[in-house]
Coordinates of C-alpha atoms in Angstrom, one line a residue:
X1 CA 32.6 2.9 14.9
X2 CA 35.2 5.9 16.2
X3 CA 33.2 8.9 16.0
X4 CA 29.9 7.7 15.5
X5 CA 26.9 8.2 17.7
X6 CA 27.0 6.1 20.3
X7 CA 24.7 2.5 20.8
X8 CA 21.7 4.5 22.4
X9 CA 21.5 6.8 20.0
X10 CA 21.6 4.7 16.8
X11 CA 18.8 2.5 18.6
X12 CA 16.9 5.8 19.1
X13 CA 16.8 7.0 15.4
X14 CA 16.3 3.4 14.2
X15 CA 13.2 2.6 16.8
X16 CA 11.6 6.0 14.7
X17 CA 11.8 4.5 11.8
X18 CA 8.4 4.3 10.1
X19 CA 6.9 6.1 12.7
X20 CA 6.0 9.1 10.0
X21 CA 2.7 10.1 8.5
X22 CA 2.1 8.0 5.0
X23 CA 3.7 10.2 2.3
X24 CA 5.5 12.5 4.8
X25 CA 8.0 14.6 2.3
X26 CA 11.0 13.8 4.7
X27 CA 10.6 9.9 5.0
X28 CA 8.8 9.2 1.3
X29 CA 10.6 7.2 -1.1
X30 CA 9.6 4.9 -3.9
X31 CA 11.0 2.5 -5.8
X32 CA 11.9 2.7 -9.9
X33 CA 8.7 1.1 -10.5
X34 CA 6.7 4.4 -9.6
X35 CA 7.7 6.2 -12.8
X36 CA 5.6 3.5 -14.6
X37 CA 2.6 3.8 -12.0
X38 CA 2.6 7.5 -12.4
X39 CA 2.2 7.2 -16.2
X40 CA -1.1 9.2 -17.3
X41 CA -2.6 5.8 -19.0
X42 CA -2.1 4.1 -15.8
X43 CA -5.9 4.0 -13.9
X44 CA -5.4 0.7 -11.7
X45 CA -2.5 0.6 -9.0
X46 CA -2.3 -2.3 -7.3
X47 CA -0.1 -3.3 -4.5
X48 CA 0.0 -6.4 -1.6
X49 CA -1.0 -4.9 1.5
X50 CA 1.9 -2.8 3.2
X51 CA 3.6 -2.0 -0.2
X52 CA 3.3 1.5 0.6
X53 CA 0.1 2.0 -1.8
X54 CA -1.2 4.8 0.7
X55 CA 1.8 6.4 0.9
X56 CA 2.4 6.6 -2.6
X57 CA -1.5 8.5 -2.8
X58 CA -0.9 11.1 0.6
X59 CA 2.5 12.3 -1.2
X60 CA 0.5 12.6 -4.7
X61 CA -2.2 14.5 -3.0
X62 CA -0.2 16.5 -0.9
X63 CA 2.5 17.3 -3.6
X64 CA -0.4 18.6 -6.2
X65 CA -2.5 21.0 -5.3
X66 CA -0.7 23.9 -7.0
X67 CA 3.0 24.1 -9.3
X68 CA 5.3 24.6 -6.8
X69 CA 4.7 21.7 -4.7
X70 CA 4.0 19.8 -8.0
X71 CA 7.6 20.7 -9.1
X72 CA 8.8 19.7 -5.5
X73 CA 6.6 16.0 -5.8
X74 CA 8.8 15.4 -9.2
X75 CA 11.6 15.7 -7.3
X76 CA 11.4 12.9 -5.2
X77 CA 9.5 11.2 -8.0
X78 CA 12.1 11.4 -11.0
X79 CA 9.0 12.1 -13.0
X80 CA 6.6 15.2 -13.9
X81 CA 3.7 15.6 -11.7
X82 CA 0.1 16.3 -12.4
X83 CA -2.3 17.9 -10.6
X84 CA -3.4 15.7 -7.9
X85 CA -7.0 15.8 -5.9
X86 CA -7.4 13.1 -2.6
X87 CA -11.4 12.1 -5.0
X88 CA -11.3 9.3 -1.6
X89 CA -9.1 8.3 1.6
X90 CA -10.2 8.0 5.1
X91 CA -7.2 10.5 6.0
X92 CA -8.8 13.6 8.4
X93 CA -12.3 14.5 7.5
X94 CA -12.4 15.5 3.9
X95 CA -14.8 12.7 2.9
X96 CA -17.3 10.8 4.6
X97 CA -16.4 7.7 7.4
X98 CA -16.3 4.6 6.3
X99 CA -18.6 4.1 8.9
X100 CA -21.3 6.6 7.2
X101 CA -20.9 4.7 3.9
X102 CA -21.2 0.7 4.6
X103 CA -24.6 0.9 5.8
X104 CA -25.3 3.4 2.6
X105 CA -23.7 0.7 0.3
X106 CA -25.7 -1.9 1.6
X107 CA -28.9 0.0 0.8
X108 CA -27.8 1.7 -2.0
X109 CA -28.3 -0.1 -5.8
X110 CA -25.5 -0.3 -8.3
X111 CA -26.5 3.1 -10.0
X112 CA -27.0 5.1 -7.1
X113 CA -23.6 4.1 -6.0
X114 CA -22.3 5.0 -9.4
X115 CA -24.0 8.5 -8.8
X116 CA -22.5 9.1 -5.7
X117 CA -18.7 8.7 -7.4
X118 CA -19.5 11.0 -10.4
X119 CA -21.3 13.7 -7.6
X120 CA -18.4 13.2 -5.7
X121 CA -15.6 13.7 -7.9
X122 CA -17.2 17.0 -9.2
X123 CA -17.1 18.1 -5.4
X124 CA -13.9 17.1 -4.9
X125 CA -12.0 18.2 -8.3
X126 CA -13.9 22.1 -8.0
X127 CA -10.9 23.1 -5.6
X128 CA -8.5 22.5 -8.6
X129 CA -10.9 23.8 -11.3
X130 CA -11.1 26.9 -9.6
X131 CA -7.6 27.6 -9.8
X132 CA -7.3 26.5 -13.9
X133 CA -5.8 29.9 -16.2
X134 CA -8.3 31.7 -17.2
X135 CA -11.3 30.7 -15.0
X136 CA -13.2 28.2 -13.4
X137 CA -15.5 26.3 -16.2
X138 CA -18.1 25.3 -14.2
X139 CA -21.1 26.4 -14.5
X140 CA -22.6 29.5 -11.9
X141 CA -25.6 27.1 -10.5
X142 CA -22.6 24.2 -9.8
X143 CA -20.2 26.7 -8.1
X144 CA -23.5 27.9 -5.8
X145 CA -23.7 24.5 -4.8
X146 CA -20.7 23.1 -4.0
X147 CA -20.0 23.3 -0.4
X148 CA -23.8 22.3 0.5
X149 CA -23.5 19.3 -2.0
X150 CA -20.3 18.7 -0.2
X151 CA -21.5 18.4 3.2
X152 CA -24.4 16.3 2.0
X153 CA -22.0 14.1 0.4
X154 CA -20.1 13.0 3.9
X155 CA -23.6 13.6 6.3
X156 CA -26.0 12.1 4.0
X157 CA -24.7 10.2 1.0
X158 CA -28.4 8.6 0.3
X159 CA -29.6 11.4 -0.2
X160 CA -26.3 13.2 -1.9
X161 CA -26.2 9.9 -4.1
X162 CA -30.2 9.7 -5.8
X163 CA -29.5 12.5 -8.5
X164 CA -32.1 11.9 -11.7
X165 CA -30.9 11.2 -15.5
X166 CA -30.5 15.1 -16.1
X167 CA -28.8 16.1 -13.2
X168 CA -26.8 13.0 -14.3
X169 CA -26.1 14.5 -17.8
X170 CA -25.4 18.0 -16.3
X171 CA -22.5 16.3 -14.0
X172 CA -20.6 14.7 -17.2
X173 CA -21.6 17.9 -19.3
X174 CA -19.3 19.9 -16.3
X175 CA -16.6 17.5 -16.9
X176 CA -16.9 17.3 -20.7
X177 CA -16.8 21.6 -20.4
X178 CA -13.6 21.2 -18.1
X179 CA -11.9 18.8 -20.6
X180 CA -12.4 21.3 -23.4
X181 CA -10.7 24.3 -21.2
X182 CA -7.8 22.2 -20.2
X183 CA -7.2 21.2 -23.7
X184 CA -7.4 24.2 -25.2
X185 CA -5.3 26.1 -22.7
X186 CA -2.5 23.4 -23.8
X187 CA -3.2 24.6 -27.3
X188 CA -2.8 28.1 -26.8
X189 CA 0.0 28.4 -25.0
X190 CA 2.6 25.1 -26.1
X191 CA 4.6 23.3 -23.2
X192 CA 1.2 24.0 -20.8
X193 CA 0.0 20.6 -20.4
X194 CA -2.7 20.3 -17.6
X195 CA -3.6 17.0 -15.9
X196 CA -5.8 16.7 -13.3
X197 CA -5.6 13.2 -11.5
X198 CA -8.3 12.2 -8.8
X199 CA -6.7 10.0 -5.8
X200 CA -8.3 6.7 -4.3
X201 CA -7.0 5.3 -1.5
X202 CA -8.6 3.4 1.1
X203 CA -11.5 1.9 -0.4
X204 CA -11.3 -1.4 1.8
X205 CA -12.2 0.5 4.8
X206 CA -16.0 1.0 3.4
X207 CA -17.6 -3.0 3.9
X208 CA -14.1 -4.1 6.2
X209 CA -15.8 -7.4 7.2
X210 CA -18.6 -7.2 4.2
X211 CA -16.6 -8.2 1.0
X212 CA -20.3 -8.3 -1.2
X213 CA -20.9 -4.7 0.5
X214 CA -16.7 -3.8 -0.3
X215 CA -16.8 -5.0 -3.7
X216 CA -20.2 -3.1 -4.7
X217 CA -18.4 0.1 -3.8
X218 CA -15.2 -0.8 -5.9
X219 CA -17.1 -1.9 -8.8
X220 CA -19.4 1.0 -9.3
X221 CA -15.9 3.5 -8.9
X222 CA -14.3 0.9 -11.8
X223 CA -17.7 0.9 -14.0
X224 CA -16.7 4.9 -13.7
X225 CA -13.5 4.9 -14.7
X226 CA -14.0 2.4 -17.2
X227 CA -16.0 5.3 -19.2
X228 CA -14.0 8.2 -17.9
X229 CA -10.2 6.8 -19.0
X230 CA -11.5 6.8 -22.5
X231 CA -13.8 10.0 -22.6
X232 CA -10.6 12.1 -21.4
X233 CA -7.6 12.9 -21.7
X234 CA -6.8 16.1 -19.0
X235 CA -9.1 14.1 -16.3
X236 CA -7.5 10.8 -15.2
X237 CA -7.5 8.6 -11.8
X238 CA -5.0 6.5 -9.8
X239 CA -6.9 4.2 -8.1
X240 CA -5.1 2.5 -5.5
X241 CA -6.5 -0.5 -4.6
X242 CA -4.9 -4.3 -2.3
X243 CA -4.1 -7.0 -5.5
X244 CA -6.5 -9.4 -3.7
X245 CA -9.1 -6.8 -4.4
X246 CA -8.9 -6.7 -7.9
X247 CA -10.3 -10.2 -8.8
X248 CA -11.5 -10.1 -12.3
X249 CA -14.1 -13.1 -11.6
X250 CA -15.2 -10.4 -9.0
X251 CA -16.4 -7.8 -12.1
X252 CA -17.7 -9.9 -14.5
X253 CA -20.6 -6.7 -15.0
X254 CA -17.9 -4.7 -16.2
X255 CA -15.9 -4.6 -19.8
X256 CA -12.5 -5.0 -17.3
X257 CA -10.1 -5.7 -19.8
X258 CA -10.1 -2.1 -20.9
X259 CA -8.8 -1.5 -16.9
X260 CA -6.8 -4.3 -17.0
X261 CA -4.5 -2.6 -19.8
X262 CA -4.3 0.1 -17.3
X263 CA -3.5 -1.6 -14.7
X264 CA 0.1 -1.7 -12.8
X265 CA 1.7 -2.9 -9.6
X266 CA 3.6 -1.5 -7.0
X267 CA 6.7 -3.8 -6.3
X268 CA 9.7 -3.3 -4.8
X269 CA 13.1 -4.8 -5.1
X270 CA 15.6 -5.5 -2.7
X271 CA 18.2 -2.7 -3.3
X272 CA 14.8 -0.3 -3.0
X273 CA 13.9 -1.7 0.1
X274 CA 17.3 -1.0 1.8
X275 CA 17.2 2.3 0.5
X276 CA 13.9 3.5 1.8
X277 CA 15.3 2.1 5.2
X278 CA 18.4 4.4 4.5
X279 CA 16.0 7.3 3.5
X280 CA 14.7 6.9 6.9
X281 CA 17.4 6.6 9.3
X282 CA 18.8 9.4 7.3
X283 CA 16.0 11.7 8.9
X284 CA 16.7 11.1 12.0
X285 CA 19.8 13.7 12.2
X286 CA 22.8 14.6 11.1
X287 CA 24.6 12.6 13.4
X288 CA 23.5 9.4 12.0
X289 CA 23.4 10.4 8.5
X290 CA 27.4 10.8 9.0
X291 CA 27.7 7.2 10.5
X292 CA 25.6 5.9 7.6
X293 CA 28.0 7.8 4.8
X294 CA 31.3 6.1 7.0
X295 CA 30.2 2.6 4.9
X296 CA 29.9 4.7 1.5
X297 CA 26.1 5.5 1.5
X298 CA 25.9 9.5 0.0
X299 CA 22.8 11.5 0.8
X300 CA 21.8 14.6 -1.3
X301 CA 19.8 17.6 0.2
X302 CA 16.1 18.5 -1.7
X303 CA 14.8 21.3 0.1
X304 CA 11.2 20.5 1.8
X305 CA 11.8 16.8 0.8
X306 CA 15.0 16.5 3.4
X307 CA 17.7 14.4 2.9
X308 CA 17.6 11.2 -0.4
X309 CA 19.9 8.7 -0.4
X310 CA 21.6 7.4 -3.4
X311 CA 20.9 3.8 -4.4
X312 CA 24.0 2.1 -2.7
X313 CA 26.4 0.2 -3.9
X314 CA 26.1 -3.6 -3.0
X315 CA 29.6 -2.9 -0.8
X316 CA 28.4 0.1 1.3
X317 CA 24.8 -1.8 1.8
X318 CA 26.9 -4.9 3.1
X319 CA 29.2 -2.7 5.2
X320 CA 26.1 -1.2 7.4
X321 CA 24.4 -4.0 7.5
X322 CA 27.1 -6.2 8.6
X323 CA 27.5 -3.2 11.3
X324 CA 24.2 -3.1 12.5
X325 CA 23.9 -6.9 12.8
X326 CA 26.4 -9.7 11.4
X327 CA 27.8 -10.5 8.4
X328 CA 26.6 -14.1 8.1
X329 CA 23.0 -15.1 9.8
X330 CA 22.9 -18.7 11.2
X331 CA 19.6 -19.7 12.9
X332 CA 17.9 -23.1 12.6
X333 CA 20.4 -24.5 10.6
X334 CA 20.4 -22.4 7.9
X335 CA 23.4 -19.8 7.0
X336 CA 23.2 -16.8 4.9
X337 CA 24.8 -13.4 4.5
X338 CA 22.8 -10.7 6.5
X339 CA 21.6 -8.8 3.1
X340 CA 20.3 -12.1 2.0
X341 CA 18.9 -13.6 5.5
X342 CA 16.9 -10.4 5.9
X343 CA 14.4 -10.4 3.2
X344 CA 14.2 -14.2 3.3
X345 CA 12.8 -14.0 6.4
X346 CA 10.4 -11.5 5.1
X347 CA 9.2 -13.1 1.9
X348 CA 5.4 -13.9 1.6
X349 CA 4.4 -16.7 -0.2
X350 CA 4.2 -14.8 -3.9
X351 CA 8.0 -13.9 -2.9
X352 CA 7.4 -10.4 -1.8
X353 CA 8.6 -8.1 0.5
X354 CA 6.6 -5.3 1.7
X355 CA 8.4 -2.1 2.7
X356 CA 6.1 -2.1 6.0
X357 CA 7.6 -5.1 6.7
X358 CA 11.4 -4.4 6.2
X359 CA 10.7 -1.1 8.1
X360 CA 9.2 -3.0 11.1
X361 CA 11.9 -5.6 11.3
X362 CA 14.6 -2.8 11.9
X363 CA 12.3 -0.9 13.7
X364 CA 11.2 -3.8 16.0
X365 CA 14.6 -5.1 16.2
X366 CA 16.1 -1.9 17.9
X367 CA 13.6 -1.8 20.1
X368 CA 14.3 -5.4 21.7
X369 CA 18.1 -4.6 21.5
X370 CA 16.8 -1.3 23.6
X371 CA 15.4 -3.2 26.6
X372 CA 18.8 -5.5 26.7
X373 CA 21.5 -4.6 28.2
X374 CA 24.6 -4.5 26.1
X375 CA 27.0 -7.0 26.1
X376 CA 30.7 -6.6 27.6
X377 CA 32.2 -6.8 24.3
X378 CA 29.3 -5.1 22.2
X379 CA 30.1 -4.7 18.6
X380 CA 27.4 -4.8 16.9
X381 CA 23.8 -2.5 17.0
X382 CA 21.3 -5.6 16.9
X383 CA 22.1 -9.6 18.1
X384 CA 20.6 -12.1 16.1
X385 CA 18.1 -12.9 19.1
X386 CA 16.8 -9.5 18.3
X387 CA 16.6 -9.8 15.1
X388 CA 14.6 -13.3 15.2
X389 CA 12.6 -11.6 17.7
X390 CA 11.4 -9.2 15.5
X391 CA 10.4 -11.6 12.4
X392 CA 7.6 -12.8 14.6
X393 CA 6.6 -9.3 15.5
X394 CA 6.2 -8.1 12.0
X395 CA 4.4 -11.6 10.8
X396 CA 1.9 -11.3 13.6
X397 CA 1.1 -7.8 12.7
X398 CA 0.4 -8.6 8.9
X399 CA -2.0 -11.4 10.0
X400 CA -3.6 -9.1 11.9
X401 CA -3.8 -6.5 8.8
X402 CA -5.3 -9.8 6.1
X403 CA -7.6 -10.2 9.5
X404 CA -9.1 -7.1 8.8
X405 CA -10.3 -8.0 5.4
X406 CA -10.4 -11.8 5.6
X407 CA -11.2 -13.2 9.0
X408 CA -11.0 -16.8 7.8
X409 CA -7.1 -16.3 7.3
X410 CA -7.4 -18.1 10.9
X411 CA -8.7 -21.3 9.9
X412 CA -4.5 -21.3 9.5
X413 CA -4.8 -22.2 12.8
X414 CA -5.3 -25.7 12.0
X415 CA -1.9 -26.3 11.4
X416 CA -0.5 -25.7 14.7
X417 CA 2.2 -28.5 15.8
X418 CA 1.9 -29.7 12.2
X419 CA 5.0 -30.0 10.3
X420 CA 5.1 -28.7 7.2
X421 CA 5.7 -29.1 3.8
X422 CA 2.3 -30.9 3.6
X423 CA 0.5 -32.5 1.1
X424 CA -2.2 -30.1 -0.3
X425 CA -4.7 -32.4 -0.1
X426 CA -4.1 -32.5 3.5
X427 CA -4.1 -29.2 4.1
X428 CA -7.1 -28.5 2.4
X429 CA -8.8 -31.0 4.6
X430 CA -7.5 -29.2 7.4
X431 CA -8.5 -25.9 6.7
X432 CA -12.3 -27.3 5.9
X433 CA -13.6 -26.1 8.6
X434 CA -12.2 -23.3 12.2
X435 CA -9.5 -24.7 14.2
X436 CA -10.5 -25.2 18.0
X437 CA -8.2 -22.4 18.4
X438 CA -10.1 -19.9 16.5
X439 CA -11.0 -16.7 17.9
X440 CA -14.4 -17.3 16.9
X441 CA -16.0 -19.0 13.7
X442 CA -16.1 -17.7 10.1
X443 CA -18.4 -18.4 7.5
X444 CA -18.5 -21.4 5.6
X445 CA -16.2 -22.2 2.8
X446 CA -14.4 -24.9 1.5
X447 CA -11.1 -25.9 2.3
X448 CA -9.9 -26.1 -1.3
X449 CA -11.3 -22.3 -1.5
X450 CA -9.8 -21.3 1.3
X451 CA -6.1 -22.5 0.3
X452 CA -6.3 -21.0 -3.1
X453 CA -6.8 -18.2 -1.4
X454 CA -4.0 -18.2 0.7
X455 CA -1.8 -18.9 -1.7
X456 CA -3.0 -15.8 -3.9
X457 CA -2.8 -13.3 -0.5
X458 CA 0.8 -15.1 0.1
X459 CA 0.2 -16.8 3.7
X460 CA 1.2 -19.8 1.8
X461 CA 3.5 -20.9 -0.8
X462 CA 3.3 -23.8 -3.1
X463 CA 6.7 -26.3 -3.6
X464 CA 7.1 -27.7 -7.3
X465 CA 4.2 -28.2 -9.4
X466 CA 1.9 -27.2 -6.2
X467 CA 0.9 -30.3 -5.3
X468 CA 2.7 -29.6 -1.5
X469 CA 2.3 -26.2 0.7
X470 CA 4.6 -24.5 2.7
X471 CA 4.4 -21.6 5.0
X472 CA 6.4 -18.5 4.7
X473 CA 9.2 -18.0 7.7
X474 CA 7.3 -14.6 8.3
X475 CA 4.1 -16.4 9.5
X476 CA 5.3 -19.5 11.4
X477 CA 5.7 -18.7 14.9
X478 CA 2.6 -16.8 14.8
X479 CA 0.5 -20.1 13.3
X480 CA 2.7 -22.5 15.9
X481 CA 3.7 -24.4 12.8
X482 CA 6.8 -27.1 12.8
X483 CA 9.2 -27.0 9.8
X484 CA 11.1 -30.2 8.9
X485 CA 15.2 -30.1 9.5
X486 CA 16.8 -28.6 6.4
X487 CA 18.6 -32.3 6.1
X488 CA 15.5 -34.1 5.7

């Protein structure tokens, strides 16, 4: 390491490390998949929690809101980017608190709440009509009201939401009049394509620990866009929205299937996972984007967007990694290369890794090594004990995050001391009812419920045909669950 920044400093920059604003221009990168998510057709996004859903929507909304910064956005993208509106996110004050709308959802009835989302992507998409070549289509009675329908919308959205059947039908005849302009501006003048996409992030906040409440809210946005994909073509969503959330048996009111053609994840692969980690530590100065290009990692320069690394070659990711930690990993009898131990460690149970989670680990990891001392003949950035360390850090903190939504996730609690694999009959018995260990009760559900659903949010795994459950490595020390010795 002659020449590089010393230990401190390299602990520093890597303790930063997904410390930034979601979609932050210097620190945002996605993986190859996002070129298919940003496709026009594309209405659903859906993601496991921590696959960087909400950054993907704050660099969209940020990146455009006019051409420059849309050109800037492609960029980093690899892709041509629309005009992009934040139609819902719990970011600043722009829209109403989530605190506002639950007890509003649980009044409101399934058209009302459809009202609301057609009211309030009129508010929100007027910003962007304004600004479209030759004029603003709407209507002079809409552009009066604007700003007072807008404060209604986030002070008062019972009242904002109960619009009649031709108030209704004036709405969609705005939208139908701002279609036409957009399409025949593209007409007129060849090469002008105009897309405006409306944003949705954050709709689990609204009904956090009410999923009949949470789901009435999605399902009157889908029954929306279920009309509105079809009806246009220069007015199109991204809805962003957890995988567990999108539960067809969940919208049986709805014609789905039309949303499940447009429907995408977000996933990320390995070599895109240690890339956004580079992306990262590259922002942190030019000192340690220099130690990072001594194993072979290049960087180019994009203006406002800071510093993008190259996807690395599998010899220059080994090379840094085995720098920063080890070359081989052995811990509780198992032995594995360090670019290989890594995102084992991090898998869920559907064999994901989310980019939250690979940022935490390094993050976490330089933090322990920070309140160590250094050893006498220090060569490396992190010791295993850190790393370790730091698994149970970033499992703990996902619980916490499924907590939020699903506070039954510690029923899991009933396998503490247990050794597992298990039988899944005898875990389903266990997780019948709340451990004695459990904060405090949740409501009733069956145990065989409660394990499917698991498995489908990735806390557990299944081994074979299914008939025996494991638990991820990520989520064992936090559950106090034994494994059996890798001879066995």
């Amino acid at each position: 390491m002659s020449g590089a920044p010393d230990r401190a400093r390299l602990l520093d920059a890597m303790a930063a490390i997904g410390m930034a604003p979601p979609g932050d221009p210097k620190t945002f990168l996605m993986p190859k998949a996002a070129k298919r998510i940003l496709d026009p057709s594309v209405v659903v996004v859906l993601g496991a929690r921590g696959s960087g859903k909400s950054s993907l929507a704050a660099f969209l909304t940020a990146h455009g809101s006019n051409a420059s910064s849309a050109r800037a956005g492609a960029v980093v993208l690899g892709v041509p980017l629309s005009f992009c509106v934040d139609a819902f996110s719990q970011r600043g004050t722009r829209h109403a608190d989530a605190s506002v709308l639950s007890p509003f959802v649980r009044e409101a009835d399934d058209e009302m709440l459809r009202d609301y989302w057609l009211q309030w992507l009129l508010v929100q998409t007027s910003q962007l009509v304004r600004q479209l070549p030759g004029g603003s289509p709407f209507p002079s009675e809409v552009e009066a009201d604007l700003d007072t329908i807008s404060n209604m919308g986030r002070q008062n959205p019972a009242v904002f939401g109960r619009i009649g059947a031709s108030e209704r039908s004036g709405v969609v005849a705005t939208f139908d009049r701002v279609e036409k302009h957009m399409s025949d501006a593209a007409k007129a003048v060849p090469g002008r394509e105009m897309t405006i996409t409306a944003v949705y992030d954050d709709l689990d906040m609204v009904g956090a620990f009410e999923p009949s409440v949470r789901l009435r809210f999605i399902r009157a946005l889908l029954g929306l866009w279920t009309s509105f994909s079809t009806r246009y073509r220069h007015i199109r969503a991204k809805i962003f929205l957890p995988a567990d959330l999108f539960d067809l048996r969940l919208f049986d009111t709805l014609d789905v299937s039309k949303l499940m053609g447009r429907a995408e994840r977000l996933e990320w692969d390995v070599p895109s996972l240690y890339r956004l980690v580079l992306r990262q530590l590259g922002a942190q100065g030019d000192d340690v984007r220099g130690w990072l290009e001594s194993f072979g990692v290049t960087f180019r320069e994009q203006g406002s967007n800071g510093w993008i690394p190259d996807e690395p070659s599998d010899e220059a990711t080994k090379r840094w990694l085995t720098e920063t930690l080890r070359s081989v990993v052995a811990v509780n009898g198992t032995r594995s290369t360090v670019q290989q131990w890594i995102p084992n460690r991090l898998r869920d149970g559907r064999d994901r890794v989310a980019p939250r989670s690979m940022l935490g680990f390094f993050r976490e990891s330089a933090r322990l090594a920070q309140s160590r001392a250094p050893r006498a003949h220090w060569n490396h950035l992190l010791a295993v004990d850190d790393a370790v360390s730091a698994l149970d850090v970033v499992g703990s903190r996902r619980v916490e995050e499924v907590r939020e939504v699903y506070e039954w996730v510690d029923r899991l609690l009933a396998l503490k001391g247990r050794t597992l694999p298990m039988a899944r009959t005898d875990v389903e018995a266990l997780l019948e009812h709340d451990s004695l260990d459990a904060p405090k009760p949740t409501p009733p559900r069956d145990g065989r419920t409660v394990t499917t659903e698991l498995l489908r949010m990735g806390m557990l795994r299944e081994i074979g045909a299914g008939e025996r459950l494991d638990m991820p490595d990520l989520f064992v020390r936090h559950f106090g669950v034994l494994r059996r010795d890798a001879t066995e």
